[in-house]
Amino acid sequence: VRERFERFLCVLSEMFDSDGAARLSAFDLVLRRKCIVLDAAAAQRHAIHADKHPELRHGFAQLSKLASEISRMVMDGPGSTALTAHQQQIAELRGRAARIEADLSSRIPEMRAIILRRKGTRNAVAASLPDQSALLEFVRVDAIKLLVGPGWAADRWYRPRYFCFVLLDGRPEDVQAIDLGDADEIDAAIASARKAMIEEGLQMGLPSRLALRSARQAIFDPIEKWLSGRKRLIVSPDGDLAILPF
């Protein structure tokens, strides 16, 4: 699934500068992947509760099976099935899962607090952002090879790279997608900044400031123009960006 996700993202990235629909499609895909990660975490919790409540194991097994099927259908897309029929099938599966969740949570008090009501859509995310804020959704893509496609003279190789998607509060149709470049170079800048901060601690001498400036130039300078007037940034890191003290 991850490889297919990264291939699709790289193909769309060639249209980021000129095609708003490509940016929206790519960002929607990123949100769907995040929902799948949440589904996996929920499955782990379901397994824990199944052990604590053996009489409900059948219900938890049904829920896990439905979650896997929903995730597979979302990532695979409609294929040869009509889009409306595909969406209807997913809606029916989600309805069945919601009913099972409701039944299980009514029998397990502690489960009520951890059932995720996921609304991973651009509209929902944009509406939930604070005023004058922006979401920075970073994605790291590993090295991949794309086979010859229409208009391509040869196969294409993509080195590891970072992308950043910028979503402003209340503006779900205005998503920016920025290719930040080589991930190995960015990871090296992050490692240098982290090493300098660890060695210098709170002193923050010249080496730390220079290392942090280099990391900022690689990560934030390419997206700064899209953040005018924003008073708050909500950062969703990926890869080595997760170790930076945002």
Coordinates of C-alpha atoms in Angstrom, one line a residue:
V1 CA 0.0 0.0 0.0
R2 CA 2.8 2.4 0.9
E3 CA 4.6 1.9 -2.4
R4 CA 1.4 2.5 -4.4
F5 CA 0.7 5.6 -2.3
E6 CA 4.2 7.0 -3.0
R7 CA 4.1 6.2 -6.8
F8 CA 0.8 8.0 -7.1
L9 CA 2.0 11.0 -5.1
C10 CA 5.2 11.3 -7.3
V11 CA 3.1 11.2 -10.5
L12 CA 0.8 13.9 -9.2
S13 CA 3.8 16.0 -8.0
E14 CA 4.7 16.8 -11.7
M15 CA 1.4 18.7 -11.9
F16 CA 1.5 20.5 -8.6
D17 CA 2.6 23.9 -10.0
S18 CA -0.1 24.1 -12.7
D19 CA -3.0 21.9 -11.7
G20 CA -5.0 22.6 -8.6
A21 CA -7.0 19.4 -9.0
A22 CA -3.7 17.4 -8.7
R23 CA -2.9 19.2 -5.5
L24 CA -6.3 18.4 -4.0
S25 CA -6.2 14.8 -5.1
A26 CA -2.7 14.3 -3.6
F27 CA -3.8 15.9 -0.3
D28 CA -6.9 13.8 -0.1
L29 CA -4.7 10.7 -0.6
V30 CA -2.5 11.9 2.3
L31 CA -5.5 12.3 4.6
R32 CA -6.8 8.8 3.6
R33 CA -3.4 7.3 4.5
K34 CA -3.6 9.0 7.9
C35 CA -7.0 7.5 8.5
I36 CA -5.6 4.0 7.7
V37 CA -2.9 4.6 10.3
L38 CA -5.6 5.5 12.8
D39 CA -7.5 2.4 11.8
A40 CA -4.4 0.3 12.6
A41 CA -4.0 1.9 16.0
A42 CA -7.7 1.3 16.7
A43 CA -7.3 -2.4 15.7
Q44 CA -4.6 -2.8 18.3
R45 CA -6.9 -1.3 21.0
H46 CA -9.7 -3.6 19.8
A47 CA -7.4 -6.6 20.3
I48 CA -6.6 -5.5 23.9
H49 CA -10.3 -5.1 24.7
A50 CA -11.1 -8.5 23.1
D51 CA -8.6 -10.1 25.5
K52 CA -10.3 -8.4 28.5
H53 CA -13.8 -9.2 27.3
P54 CA -13.7 -12.7 25.7
E55 CA -17.5 -12.8 25.4
L56 CA -17.2 -9.9 22.8
R57 CA -14.4 -11.4 20.7
H58 CA -16.7 -12.1 17.8
G59 CA -17.8 -8.4 17.7
F60 CA -14.2 -7.2 17.7
A61 CA -13.3 -9.7 15.0
Q62 CA -16.1 -8.4 12.8
L63 CA -15.0 -4.8 13.5
S64 CA -11.4 -5.5 12.6
K65 CA -12.4 -7.3 9.4
L66 CA -14.6 -4.3 8.3
A67 CA -11.9 -1.8 9.1
S68 CA -9.4 -3.7 6.9
E69 CA -12.0 -4.0 4.1
I70 CA -12.8 -0.3 4.2
S71 CA -9.1 0.7 4.2
R72 CA -8.4 -1.6 1.2
M73 CA -11.4 -0.2 -0.8
V74 CA -10.4 3.4 -0.1
M75 CA -6.8 2.9 -1.2
D76 CA -7.6 0.6 -4.2
G77 CA -10.2 3.0 -5.6
P78 CA -13.2 2.0 -7.7
G79 CA -11.3 0.1 -10.4
S80 CA -13.8 -1.3 -12.9
T81 CA -16.7 -0.5 -10.5
A82 CA -18.8 2.6 -11.1
L83 CA -17.7 5.4 -8.7
T84 CA -21.2 5.9 -7.2
A85 CA -21.5 2.1 -6.6
H86 CA -18.0 2.0 -5.0
Q87 CA -18.8 4.9 -2.7
Q88 CA -22.1 3.3 -1.8
Q89 CA -20.3 0.1 -0.8
I90 CA -17.9 2.0 1.4
A91 CA -20.7 3.8 3.0
E92 CA -22.5 0.6 3.8
L93 CA -19.4 -0.9 5.3
R94 CA -18.8 2.2 7.5
G95 CA -22.4 2.0 8.6
R96 CA -22.0 -1.6 9.7
A97 CA -18.8 -0.8 11.5
A98 CA -20.4 2.2 13.3
R99 CA -23.2 0.0 14.5
I100 CA -20.8 -2.6 15.9
E101 CA -18.7 0.1 17.5
A102 CA -21.7 1.5 19.2
D103 CA -22.8 -1.9 20.5
L104 CA -19.3 -2.7 21.8
S105 CA -18.9 0.7 23.5
S106 CA -22.3 0.4 25.2
R107 CA -20.9 -2.8 26.8
I108 CA -17.4 -1.5 27.6
P109 CA -17.4 1.8 29.5
E110 CA -13.7 2.5 29.0
M111 CA -14.1 2.0 25.2
R112 CA -16.3 5.1 24.8
A113 CA -13.4 7.4 25.4
I114 CA -11.2 5.9 22.7
I115 CA -13.6 5.2 19.8
L116 CA -12.3 7.4 17.0
R117 CA -14.9 9.4 15.1
R118 CA -12.7 10.0 12.1
K119 CA -13.6 12.7 9.6
G120 CA -10.5 12.8 7.5
T121 CA -11.8 15.2 4.8
R122 CA -10.4 18.5 3.6
N123 CA -13.7 20.2 4.6
A124 CA -13.7 18.8 8.1
V125 CA -10.0 19.5 8.7
A126 CA -10.2 23.1 7.3
A127 CA -13.3 23.8 9.4
S128 CA -11.5 22.6 12.6
L129 CA -8.4 24.8 12.2
P130 CA -8.3 27.9 14.5
D131 CA -8.7 31.3 12.9
Q132 CA -5.7 32.6 11.0
S133 CA -3.9 29.3 11.2
A134 CA -2.4 26.8 8.7
L135 CA -1.8 23.1 8.7
L136 CA 1.6 22.0 7.4
E137 CA 1.3 18.3 6.4
F138 CA 4.7 16.9 5.6
V139 CA 5.2 13.7 3.7
R140 CA 8.4 11.8 3.1
V141 CA 8.6 9.6 0.0
D142 CA 11.3 6.9 -0.4
A143 CA 13.2 6.3 -3.7
I144 CA 10.9 4.7 -6.3
K145 CA 11.0 3.9 -10.0
L146 CA 8.1 4.8 -12.3
L147 CA 7.8 2.8 -15.6
V148 CA 7.5 4.5 -18.9
G149 CA 4.3 6.4 -19.2
P150 CA 2.5 8.6 -21.9
G151 CA 4.9 11.3 -23.1
W152 CA 7.9 9.8 -21.2
A153 CA 11.0 8.8 -23.1
A154 CA 12.3 6.4 -20.4
D155 CA 11.6 5.1 -16.9
R156 CA 11.9 7.7 -14.2
W157 CA 13.7 7.4 -10.9
Y158 CA 12.6 9.5 -7.9
R159 CA 15.1 10.0 -5.1
P160 CA 13.8 10.2 -1.6
R161 CA 12.1 13.5 -1.1
Y162 CA 9.8 15.6 1.1
F163 CA 6.5 17.2 0.2
C164 CA 4.6 19.8 2.2
F165 CA 0.9 20.4 1.9
V166 CA -0.4 23.7 3.2
L167 CA -4.1 24.0 4.2
L168 CA -5.4 27.3 5.5
D169 CA -8.3 27.6 8.0
G170 CA -11.7 27.6 6.3
R171 CA -10.3 27.2 2.7
P172 CA -10.5 23.5 1.8
E173 CA -10.3 24.2 -1.9
D174 CA -7.1 26.2 -1.7
V175 CA -4.4 23.6 -0.9
Q176 CA -0.8 24.3 -1.8
A177 CA 1.6 21.4 -2.5
I178 CA 5.4 22.1 -2.4
D179 CA 8.2 19.7 -3.4
L180 CA 10.9 20.4 -0.8
G181 CA 13.5 18.4 -2.6
D182 CA 16.0 15.7 -1.7
A183 CA 15.0 14.0 1.6
D184 CA 18.6 12.8 2.3
E185 CA 19.8 16.4 2.2
I186 CA 17.0 17.6 4.4
D187 CA 17.6 14.7 6.8
A188 CA 21.3 15.6 7.0
A189 CA 20.4 19.2 7.9
I190 CA 18.0 18.0 10.6
A191 CA 20.7 15.6 12.0
S192 CA 23.2 18.5 12.1
A193 CA 20.7 20.8 13.9
R194 CA 19.8 18.1 16.4
K195 CA 23.5 17.2 17.1
A196 CA 24.4 20.9 17.6
M197 CA 21.4 21.4 20.0
I198 CA 22.3 18.3 22.0
E199 CA 26.0 19.3 22.3
E200 CA 25.3 23.0 23.2
G201 CA 22.1 22.5 25.3
L202 CA 20.5 25.8 26.3
Q203 CA 23.6 27.8 25.3
M204 CA 22.5 27.9 21.6
G205 CA 25.8 29.2 20.3
L206 CA 26.8 29.9 16.7
P207 CA 27.0 26.3 15.6
S208 CA 23.4 25.7 16.8
R209 CA 22.1 28.8 15.2
L210 CA 23.8 28.1 11.9
A211 CA 22.5 24.5 11.8
L212 CA 19.0 25.6 12.6
R213 CA 19.2 28.2 9.9
S214 CA 20.2 25.6 7.4
A215 CA 17.3 23.4 8.4
R216 CA 14.9 26.3 8.2
Q217 CA 16.1 27.2 4.8
A218 CA 15.5 23.7 3.6
I219 CA 12.1 23.1 5.3
F220 CA 10.3 26.5 5.8
D221 CA 11.7 28.9 3.3
P222 CA 10.1 27.2 0.3
I223 CA 6.6 27.4 2.0
E224 CA 6.9 30.8 3.7
K225 CA 5.1 32.7 1.0
W226 CA 2.0 30.7 1.5
L227 CA 1.8 31.5 5.2
S228 CA 1.3 35.3 5.1
G229 CA -1.0 36.5 7.8
R230 CA -1.0 33.2 9.7
K231 CA -0.6 33.6 13.5
R232 CA -0.5 29.8 14.2
L233 CA 1.0 26.9 12.4
I234 CA -0.1 23.3 13.1
V235 CA 2.7 21.0 12.0
S236 CA 2.2 17.3 11.1
P237 CA 5.7 16.0 10.5
D238 CA 6.9 12.9 8.7
G239 CA 10.2 11.1 8.6
D240 CA 13.1 12.7 10.5
L241 CA 11.1 16.0 10.7
A242 CA 9.4 14.3 13.7
I243 CA 12.6 14.8 15.8
L244 CA 12.7 18.6 15.3
P245 CA 11.5 20.6 18.3
F246 CA 8.8 22.5 16.4

